[in-house]
Amino acid sequence: MEQVQREMETSASPERVWAALTRSDLLSQWFGAVAEIDARPGGRAAFRWPDGRVRAAVVEVVVPERLLVLRWLPFEHDHHGGIRQVPATEVRFTLRAAERGTLVQVSEGAHEAEMLGAAR
């Protein structure tokens, strides 16, 4: 899987952007899914989209107001209770204070363990 990267600048402070990433109610608004997150290393996150799909993740890295790394688990549930395998990717949110707010960088790509397996 190739790396997908996006960057945007927002007028919100790093503190406000961090809250949007780590508070379930605010994360739900950003993702367009009902989200629950335990924003600490080893914590779990779950996202339920309006079509009934559910995807879970593990919180890998937390550096308040600077870095949040999630690892999507390699399966997704559908609204019928079915399960399908999907790539276990890593999503990295990097925040940097900017002149007018916060620079937000989001990247998603193969999880390190998958990259090591592919190299064998």
mmCIF file of N, CA and C in Angstrom:
data_model
loop_
_atom_site.group_PDB
_atom_site.id
_atom_site.type_symbol
_atom_site.label_atom_id
_atom_site.label_comp_id
_atom_site.label_asym_id
_atom_site.label_seq_id
_atom_site.Cartn_x
_atom_site.Cartn_y
_atom_site.Cartn_z
ATOM 1 N N MET A 1 0.850 -1.189 0.000
ATOM 2 C CA MET A 1 0.000 0.000 0.000
ATOM 3 C C MET A 1 0.883 1.235 0.000
ATOM 4 N N GLU A 2 0.531 2.186 -0.833
ATOM 5 C CA GLU A 2 1.305 3.414 -0.860
ATOM 6 C C GLU A 2 0.914 4.320 0.305
ATOM 7 N N GLN A 3 1.764 5.269 0.600
ATOM 8 C CA GLN A 3 1.539 6.234 1.671
ATOM 9 C C GLN A 3 0.631 7.344 1.144
ATOM 10 N N VAL A 4 -0.408 7.684 1.895
ATOM 11 C CA VAL A 4 -1.299 8.786 1.551
ATOM 12 C C VAL A 4 -1.024 9.892 2.557
ATOM 13 N N GLN A 5 -0.812 11.110 2.069
ATOM 14 C CA GLN A 5 -0.499 12.225 2.958
ATOM 15 C C GLN A 5 -1.352 13.431 2.618
ATOM 16 N N ARG A 6 -1.792 14.114 3.648
ATOM 17 C CA ARG A 6 -2.546 15.360 3.499
ATOM 18 C C ARG A 6 -2.007 16.354 4.525
ATOM 19 N N GLU A 7 -2.098 17.621 4.164
ATOM 20 C CA GLU A 7 -1.640 18.680 5.066
ATOM 21 C C GLU A 7 -2.626 19.833 4.957
ATOM 22 N N MET A 8 -2.950 20.426 6.090
ATOM 23 C CA MET A 8 -3.843 21.577 6.097
ATOM 24 C C MET A 8 -3.480 22.486 7.254
ATOM 25 N N GLU A 9 -3.800 23.744 7.093
ATOM 26 C CA GLU A 9 -3.601 24.688 8.188
ATOM 27 C C GLU A 9 -4.975 25.139 8.652
ATOM 28 N N THR A 10 -5.161 25.157 9.961
ATOM 29 C CA THR A 10 -6.423 25.584 10.544
ATOM 30 C C THR A 10 -6.149 26.742 11.499
ATOM 31 N N SER A 11 -7.136 27.572 11.703
ATOM 32 C CA SER A 11 -6.974 28.696 12.633
ATOM 33 C C SER A 11 -7.089 28.243 14.089
ATOM 34 N N ALA A 12 -7.479 26.990 14.317
ATOM 35 C CA ALA A 12 -7.596 26.463 15.683
ATOM 36 C C ALA A 12 -6.205 26.258 16.292
ATOM 37 N N SER A 13 -6.121 26.411 17.585
ATOM 38 C CA SER A 13 -4.857 26.199 18.297
ATOM 39 C C SER A 13 -4.522 24.703 18.342
ATOM 40 N N PRO A 14 -3.230 24.363 18.538
ATOM 41 C CA PRO A 14 -2.887 22.947 18.691
ATOM 42 C C PRO A 14 -3.705 22.267 19.796
ATOM 43 N N GLU A 15 -4.000 22.991 20.864
ATOM 44 C CA GLU A 15 -4.795 22.434 21.961
ATOM 45 C C GLU A 15 -6.197 22.048 21.480
ATOM 46 N N ARG A 16 -6.815 22.903 20.679
ATOM 47 C CA ARG A 16 -8.165 22.609 20.168
ATOM 48 C C ARG A 16 -8.143 21.471 19.152
ATOM 49 N N VAL A 17 -7.116 21.447 18.292
ATOM 50 C CA VAL A 17 -7.015 20.359 17.317
ATOM 51 C C VAL A 17 -6.779 19.036 18.044
ATOM 52 N N TRP A 18 -5.937 19.070 19.076
ATOM 53 C CA TRP A 18 -5.670 17.864 19.863
ATOM 54 C C TRP A 18 -6.970 17.337 20.478
ATOM 55 N N ALA A 19 -7.773 18.233 21.018
ATOM 56 C CA ALA A 19 -9.061 17.821 21.591
ATOM 57 C C ALA A 19 -9.938 17.172 20.524
ATOM 58 N N ALA A 20 -9.914 17.708 19.294
ATOM 59 C CA ALA A 20 -10.716 17.144 18.209
ATOM 60 C C ALA A 20 -10.266 15.734 17.844
ATOM 61 N N LEU A 21 -9.008 15.418 18.080
ATOM 62 C CA LEU A 21 -8.481 14.083 17.791
ATOM 63 C C LEU A 21 -8.663 13.100 18.940
ATOM 64 N N THR A 22 -8.740 13.597 20.159
ATOM 65 C CA THR A 22 -8.684 12.706 21.322
ATOM 66 C C THR A 22 -9.945 12.670 22.172
ATOM 67 N N ARG A 23 -10.922 13.491 21.866
ATOM 68 C CA ARG A 23 -12.211 13.429 22.554
ATOM 69 C C ARG A 23 -13.215 12.760 21.633
ATOM 70 N N SER A 24 -13.845 11.725 22.108
ATOM 71 C CA SER A 24 -14.760 10.939 21.271
ATOM 72 C C SER A 24 -15.825 11.790 20.586
ATOM 73 N N ASP A 25 -16.436 12.721 21.306
ATOM 74 C CA ASP A 25 -17.503 13.529 20.717
ATOM 75 C C ASP A 25 -16.987 14.400 19.574
ATOM 76 N N LEU A 26 -15.810 14.983 19.740
ATOM 77 C CA LEU A 26 -15.253 15.838 18.694
ATOM 78 C C LEU A 26 -14.684 15.014 17.536
ATOM 79 N N LEU A 27 -14.069 13.876 17.846
ATOM 80 C CA LEU A 27 -13.548 12.994 16.805
ATOM 81 C C LEU A 27 -14.684 12.473 15.923
ATOM 82 N N SER A 28 -15.836 12.219 16.536
ATOM 83 C CA SER A 28 -17.014 11.777 15.780
ATOM 84 C C SER A 28 -17.397 12.806 14.725
ATOM 85 N N GLN A 29 -17.355 14.073 15.080
ATOM 86 C CA GLN A 29 -17.709 15.132 14.133
ATOM 87 C C GLN A 29 -16.719 15.175 12.979
ATOM 88 N N TRP A 30 -15.430 15.007 13.281
ATOM 89 C CA TRP A 30 -14.405 15.082 12.251
ATOM 90 C C TRP A 30 -14.501 13.893 11.286
ATOM 91 N N PHE A 31 -14.670 12.682 11.815
ATOM 92 C CA PHE A 31 -14.674 11.483 10.987
ATOM 93 C C PHE A 31 -16.007 11.234 10.286
ATOM 94 N N GLY A 32 -17.072 11.851 10.759
ATOM 95 C CA GLY A 32 -18.376 11.554 10.176
ATOM 96 C C GLY A 32 -18.869 10.177 10.568
ATOM 97 N N ALA A 33 -18.372 9.698 11.698
ATOM 98 C CA ALA A 33 -18.729 8.381 12.234
ATOM 99 C C ALA A 33 -18.819 8.529 13.746
ATOM 100 N N VAL A 34 -19.567 7.654 14.390
ATOM 101 C CA VAL A 34 -19.581 7.650 15.842
ATOM 102 C C VAL A 34 -18.258 7.054 16.293
ATOM 103 N N ALA A 35 -17.476 7.845 17.005
ATOM 104 C CA ALA A 35 -16.135 7.418 17.405
ATOM 105 C C ALA A 35 -16.017 7.323 18.913
ATOM 106 N N GLU A 36 -15.254 6.340 19.335
ATOM 107 C CA GLU A 36 -14.867 6.212 20.745
ATOM 108 C C GLU A 36 -13.365 6.019 20.751
ATOM 109 N N ILE A 37 -12.669 6.782 21.606
ATOM 110 C CA ILE A 37 -11.218 6.658 21.653
ATOM 111 C C ILE A 37 -10.724 6.758 23.084
ATOM 112 N N ASP A 38 -9.792 5.897 23.418
ATOM 113 C CA ASP A 38 -9.060 5.932 24.685
ATOM 114 C C ASP A 38 -7.650 6.362 24.288
ATOM 115 N N ALA A 39 -7.412 7.672 24.310
ATOM 116 C CA ALA A 39 -6.202 8.260 23.739
ATOM 117 C C ALA A 39 -4.990 8.119 24.660
ATOM 118 N N ARG A 40 -4.559 6.878 24.813
ATOM 119 C CA ARG A 40 -3.319 6.587 25.534
ATOM 120 C C ARG A 40 -2.687 5.383 24.844
ATOM 121 N N PRO A 41 -1.365 5.257 24.914
ATOM 122 C CA PRO A 41 -0.732 4.118 24.239
ATOM 123 C C PRO A 41 -1.364 2.796 24.667
ATOM 124 N N GLY A 42 -1.742 1.991 23.688
ATOM 125 C CA GLY A 42 -2.424 0.726 23.954
ATOM 126 C C GLY A 42 -3.922 0.862 24.057
ATOM 127 N N GLY A 43 -4.422 2.102 24.086
ATOM 128 C CA GLY A 43 -5.861 2.337 24.146
ATOM 129 C C GLY A 43 -6.524 1.919 22.840
ATOM 130 N N ARG A 44 -7.821 1.758 22.884
ATOM 131 C CA ARG A 44 -8.579 1.339 21.700
ATOM 132 C C ARG A 44 -9.398 2.501 21.149
ATOM 133 N N ALA A 45 -9.682 2.413 19.885
ATOM 134 C CA ALA A 45 -10.584 3.340 19.216
ATOM 135 C C ALA A 45 -11.528 2.508 18.362
ATOM 136 N N ALA A 46 -12.747 2.977 18.216
ATOM 137 C CA ALA A 46 -13.723 2.301 17.361
ATOM 138 C C ALA A 46 -14.534 3.363 16.631
ATOM 139 N N PHE A 47 -14.852 3.078 15.371
ATOM 140 C CA PHE A 47 -15.585 4.011 14.525
ATOM 141 C C PHE A 47 -16.752 3.268 13.892
ATOM 142 N N ARG A 48 -17.956 3.834 14.030
ATOM 143 C CA ARG A 48 -19.159 3.239 13.437
ATOM 144 C C ARG A 48 -19.729 4.256 12.455
ATOM 145 N N TRP A 49 -19.714 3.885 11.150
ATOM 146 C CA TRP A 49 -20.199 4.770 10.101
ATOM 147 C C TRP A 49 -21.706 4.629 9.946
ATOM 148 N N PRO A 50 -22.353 5.644 9.350
ATOM 149 C CA PRO A 50 -23.813 5.608 9.177
ATOM 150 C C PRO A 50 -24.322 4.368 8.436
ATOM 151 N N ASP A 51 -23.508 3.759 7.564
ATOM 152 C CA ASP A 51 -23.954 2.569 6.836
ATOM 153 C C ASP A 51 -23.814 1.289 7.661
ATOM 154 N N GLY A 52 -23.378 1.412 8.930
ATOM 155 C CA GLY A 52 -23.290 0.259 9.820
ATOM 156 C C GLY A 52 -21.914 -0.381 9.920
ATOM 157 N N ARG A 53 -20.972 0.036 9.063
ATOM 158 C CA ARG A 53 -19.613 -0.520 9.160
ATOM 159 C C ARG A 53 -18.959 -0.077 10.468
ATOM 160 N N VAL A 54 -18.171 -0.992 11.047
ATOM 161 C CA VAL A 54 -17.438 -0.693 12.275
ATOM 162 C C VAL A 54 -15.986 -1.080 12.052
ATOM 163 N N ARG A 55 -15.095 -0.186 12.423
ATOM 164 C CA ARG A 55 -13.651 -0.442 12.292
ATOM 165 C C ARG A 55 -12.995 -0.060 13.603
ATOM 166 N N ALA A 56 -12.069 -0.882 14.062
ATOM 167 C CA ALA A 56 -11.370 -0.639 15.326
ATOM 168 C C ALA A 56 -9.911 -0.316 15.060
ATOM 169 N N ALA A 57 -9.314 0.378 16.014
ATOM 170 C CA ALA A 57 -7.898 0.750 15.929
ATOM 171 C C ALA A 57 -7.287 0.682 17.318
ATOM 172 N N VAL A 58 -5.967 0.633 17.345
ATOM 173 C CA VAL A 58 -5.200 0.684 18.586
ATOM 174 C C VAL A 58 -4.387 1.969 18.569
ATOM 175 N N VAL A 59 -4.358 2.662 19.691
ATOM 176 C CA VAL A 59 -3.545 3.870 19.814
ATOM 177 C C VAL A 59 -2.105 3.431 20.057
ATOM 178 N N GLU A 60 -1.208 3.842 19.171
ATOM 179 C CA GLU A 60 0.192 3.425 19.254
ATOM 180 C C GLU A 60 1.067 4.457 19.973
ATOM 181 N N VAL A 61 0.914 5.736 19.608
ATOM 182 C CA VAL A 61 1.787 6.797 20.128
ATOM 183 C C VAL A 61 0.932 8.001 20.483
ATOM 184 N N VAL A 62 1.233 8.610 21.633
ATOM 185 C CA VAL A 62 0.557 9.828 22.066
ATOM 186 C C VAL A 62 1.603 10.809 22.578
ATOM 187 N N VAL A 63 1.714 11.937 21.918
ATOM 188 C CA VAL A 63 2.532 13.057 22.388
ATOM 189 C C VAL A 63 1.578 14.253 22.374
ATOM 190 N N PRO A 64 1.001 14.594 23.523
ATOM 191 C CA PRO A 64 -0.053 15.606 23.567
ATOM 192 C C PRO A 64 0.263 16.866 22.754
ATOM 193 N N GLU A 65 -0.738 17.241 21.963
ATOM 194 C CA GLU A 65 -0.717 18.427 21.114
ATOM 195 C C GLU A 65 0.350 18.385 20.030
ATOM 196 N N ARG A 66 0.959 17.200 19.790
ATOM 197 C CA ARG A 66 1.990 17.087 18.752
ATOM 198 C C ARG A 66 1.823 15.886 17.838
ATOM 199 N N LEU A 67 1.528 14.690 18.420
ATOM 200 C CA LEU A 67 1.523 13.479 17.604
ATOM 201 C C LEU A 67 0.547 12.445 18.165
ATOM 202 N N LEU A 68 -0.277 11.895 17.271
ATOM 203 C CA LEU A 68 -1.165 10.783 17.607
ATOM 204 C C LEU A 68 -1.024 9.762 16.489
ATOM 205 N N VAL A 69 -0.723 8.516 16.851
ATOM 206 C CA VAL A 69 -0.587 7.450 15.866
ATOM 207 C C VAL A 69 -1.565 6.341 16.225
ATOM 208 N N LEU A 70 -2.400 5.975 15.244
ATOM 209 C CA LEU A 70 -3.356 4.875 15.392
ATOM 210 C C LEU A 70 -2.997 3.774 14.414
ATOM 211 N N ARG A 71 -3.265 2.536 14.781
ATOM 212 C CA ARG A 71 -3.104 1.404 13.873
ATOM 213 C C ARG A 71 -4.474 0.770 13.674
ATOM 214 N N TRP A 72 -4.970 0.862 12.443
ATOM 215 C CA TRP A 72 -6.232 0.200 12.127
ATOM 216 C C TRP A 72 -6.048 -1.305 12.254
ATOM 217 N N LEU A 73 -6.985 -1.976 12.895
ATOM 218 C CA LEU A 73 -6.942 -3.432 12.976
ATOM 219 C C LEU A 73 -7.349 -4.013 11.616
ATOM 220 N N PRO A 74 -6.921 -5.246 11.310
ATOM 221 C CA PRO A 74 -7.057 -5.770 9.947
ATOM 222 C C PRO A 74 -8.420 -6.373 9.598
ATOM 223 N N PHE A 75 -9.481 -5.849 10.175
ATOM 224 C CA PHE A 75 -10.806 -6.339 9.811
ATOM 225 C C PHE A 75 -11.832 -5.246 10.048
ATOM 226 N N GLU A 76 -12.968 -5.410 9.375
ATOM 227 C CA GLU A 76 -14.063 -4.457 9.472
ATOM 228 C C GLU A 76 -15.358 -5.255 9.574
ATOM 229 N N HIS A 77 -16.251 -4.808 10.422
ATOM 230 C CA HIS A 77 -17.553 -5.455 10.581
ATOM 231 C C HIS A 77 -18.572 -4.697 9.734
ATOM 232 N N ASP A 78 -19.502 -5.441 9.106
ATOM 233 C CA ASP A 78 -20.568 -4.763 8.370
ATOM 234 C C ASP A 78 -21.840 -4.755 9.220
ATOM 235 N N HIS A 79 -22.883 -4.119 8.716
ATOM 236 C CA HIS A 79 -24.121 -3.989 9.492
ATOM 237 C C HIS A 79 -24.877 -5.301 9.638
ATOM 238 N N HIS A 80 -24.470 -6.356 8.919
ATOM 239 C CA HIS A 80 -25.093 -7.671 9.047
ATOM 240 C C HIS A 80 -24.337 -8.576 10.016
ATOM 241 N N GLY A 81 -23.252 -8.078 10.606
ATOM 242 C CA GLY A 81 -22.435 -8.897 11.498
ATOM 243 C C GLY A 81 -21.311 -9.623 10.781
ATOM 244 N N GLY A 82 -21.197 -9.415 9.477
ATOM 245 C CA GLY A 82 -20.118 -10.039 8.724
ATOM 246 C C GLY A 82 -18.789 -9.338 8.977
ATOM 247 N N ILE A 83 -17.721 -10.060 8.730
ATOM 248 C CA ILE A 83 -16.378 -9.512 8.927
ATOM 249 C C ILE A 83 -15.618 -9.670 7.617
ATOM 250 N N ARG A 84 -14.899 -8.621 7.237
ATOM 251 C CA ARG A 84 -14.026 -8.736 6.075
ATOM 252 C C ARG A 84 -12.644 -8.228 6.434
ATOM 253 N N GLN A 85 -11.648 -8.827 5.818
ATOM 254 C CA GLN A 85 -10.266 -8.438 6.066
ATOM 255 C C GLN A 85 -9.941 -7.185 5.262
ATOM 256 N N VAL A 86 -9.260 -6.255 5.917
ATOM 257 C CA VAL A 86 -8.811 -5.007 5.289
ATOM 258 C C VAL A 86 -7.379 -4.744 5.742
ATOM 259 N N PRO A 87 -6.640 -3.889 5.047
ATOM 260 C CA PRO A 87 -5.254 -3.642 5.445
ATOM 261 C C PRO A 87 -5.137 -3.018 6.846
ATOM 262 N N ALA A 88 -4.147 -3.461 7.589
ATOM 263 C CA ALA A 88 -3.848 -2.892 8.917
ATOM 264 C C ALA A 88 -2.882 -1.738 8.709
ATOM 265 N N THR A 89 -3.420 -0.566 8.475
ATOM 266 C CA THR A 89 -2.580 0.590 8.196
ATOM 267 C C THR A 89 -2.331 1.419 9.454
ATOM 268 N N GLU A 90 -1.330 2.279 9.347
ATOM 269 C CA GLU A 90 -0.996 3.198 10.428
ATOM 270 C C GLU A 90 -1.421 4.592 9.991
ATOM 271 N N VAL A 91 -2.099 5.304 10.884
ATOM 272 C CA VAL A 91 -2.519 6.674 10.619
ATOM 273 C C VAL A 91 -1.783 7.573 11.611
ATOM 274 N N ARG A 92 -1.088 8.566 11.075
ATOM 275 C CA ARG A 92 -0.247 9.454 11.884
ATOM 276 C C ARG A 92 -0.768 10.880 11.739
ATOM 277 N N PHE A 93 -1.159 11.490 12.873
ATOM 278 C CA PHE A 93 -1.596 12.879 12.922
ATOM 279 C C PHE A 93 -0.472 13.678 13.582
ATOM 280 N N THR A 94 0.136 14.590 12.844
ATOM 281 C CA THR A 94 1.214 15.423 13.367
ATOM 282 C C THR A 94 0.715 16.859 13.412
ATOM 283 N N LEU A 95 0.862 17.510 14.562
ATOM 284 C CA LEU A 95 0.410 18.889 14.736
ATOM 285 C C LEU A 95 1.621 19.785 14.978
ATOM 286 N N ARG A 96 1.617 20.944 14.321
ATOM 287 C CA ARG A 96 2.679 21.930 14.535
ATOM 288 C C ARG A 96 2.037 23.300 14.642
ATOM 289 N N ALA A 97 2.452 24.066 15.644
ATOM 290 C CA ALA A 97 1.950 25.428 15.765
ATOM 291 C C ALA A 97 2.343 26.200 14.513
ATOM 292 N N ALA A 98 1.420 26.972 13.998
ATOM 293 C CA ALA A 98 1.652 27.796 12.812
ATOM 294 C C ALA A 98 1.339 29.248 13.176
ATOM 295 N N GLU A 99 1.735 30.144 12.307
ATOM 296 C CA GLU A 99 1.543 31.570 12.580
ATOM 297 C C GLU A 99 0.092 31.908 12.904
ATOM 298 N N ARG A 100 -0.835 31.271 12.165
ATOM 299 C CA ARG A 100 -2.260 31.583 12.373
ATOM 300 C C ARG A 100 -3.050 30.445 12.978
ATOM 301 N N GLY A 101 -2.396 29.466 13.609
ATOM 302 C CA GLY A 101 -3.130 28.350 14.204
ATOM 303 C C GLY A 101 -2.290 27.093 14.273
ATOM 304 N N THR A 102 -2.709 26.076 13.509
ATOM 305 C CA THR A 102 -2.038 24.776 13.575
ATOM 306 C C THR A 102 -1.903 24.184 12.178
ATOM 307 N N LEU A 103 -0.722 23.649 11.896
ATOM 308 C CA LEU A 103 -0.496 22.872 10.686
ATOM 309 C C LEU A 103 -0.774 21.422 11.065
ATOM 310 N N VAL A 104 -1.698 20.785 10.351
ATOM 311 C CA VAL A 104 -2.085 19.403 10.618
ATOM 312 C C VAL A 104 -1.621 18.551 9.446
ATOM 313 N N GLN A 105 -0.802 17.548 9.727
ATOM 314 C CA GLN A 105 -0.367 16.603 8.711
ATOM 315 C C GLN A 105 -0.957 15.238 9.065
ATOM 316 N N VAL A 106 -1.584 14.614 8.086
ATOM 317 C CA VAL A 106 -2.172 13.289 8.273
ATOM 318 C C VAL A 106 -1.562 12.375 7.218
ATOM 319 N N SER A 107 -1.024 11.248 7.668
ATOM 320 C CA SER A 107 -0.498 10.278 6.716
ATOM 321 C C SER A 107 -1.029 8.903 7.094
ATOM 322 N N GLU A 108 -1.246 8.097 6.060
ATOM 323 C CA GLU A 108 -1.702 6.727 6.280
ATOM 324 C C GLU A 108 -0.961 5.823 5.315
ATOM 325 N N GLY A 109 -0.480 4.715 5.841
ATOM 326 C CA GLY A 109 0.227 3.759 5.006
ATOM 327 C C GLY A 109 0.360 2.437 5.730
ATOM 328 N N ALA A 110 1.107 1.543 5.121
ATOM 329 C CA ALA A 110 1.296 0.212 5.689
ATOM 330 C C ALA A 110 1.862 0.311 7.098
ATOM 331 N N HIS A 111 1.345 -0.531 7.976
ATOM 332 C CA HIS A 111 1.869 -0.615 9.339
ATOM 333 C C HIS A 111 3.248 -1.241 9.276
ATOM 334 N N GLU A 112 4.133 -0.831 10.166
ATOM 335 C CA GLU A 112 5.522 -1.295 10.159
ATOM 336 C C GLU A 112 5.634 -2.814 10.112
ATOM 337 N N ALA A 113 4.827 -3.531 10.874
ATOM 338 C CA ALA A 113 4.887 -4.998 10.895
ATOM 339 C C ALA A 113 4.542 -5.573 9.522
ATOM 340 N N GLU A 114 3.580 -4.960 8.822
ATOM 341 C CA GLU A 114 3.219 -5.426 7.482
ATOM 342 C C GLU A 114 4.346 -5.156 6.504
ATOM 343 N N MET A 115 5.022 -4.003 6.657
ATOM 344 C CA MET A 115 6.138 -3.691 5.760
ATOM 345 C C MET A 115 7.270 -4.695 5.947
ATOM 346 N N LEU A 116 7.527 -5.096 7.191
ATOM 347 C CA LEU A 116 8.579 -6.069 7.460
ATOM 348 C C LEU A 116 8.214 -7.425 6.855
ATOM 349 N N GLY A 117 6.951 -7.810 6.964
ATOM 350 C CA GLY A 117 6.494 -9.079 6.398
ATOM 351 C C GLY A 117 6.595 -9.082 4.871
ATOM 352 N N ALA A 118 6.303 -7.947 4.260
ATOM 353 C CA ALA A 118 6.363 -7.843 2.808
ATOM 354 C C ALA A 118 7.812 -7.901 2.307
ATOM 355 N N ALA A 119 8.752 -7.495 3.157
ATOM 356 C CA ALA A 119 10.160 -7.486 2.762
ATOM 357 C C ALA A 119 10.773 -8.876 2.778
ATOM 358 N N ARG A 120 10.119 -9.823 3.406
ATOM 359 C CA ARG A 120 10.679 -11.194 3.521
ATOM 360 C C ARG A 120 10.493 -11.982 2.263
#
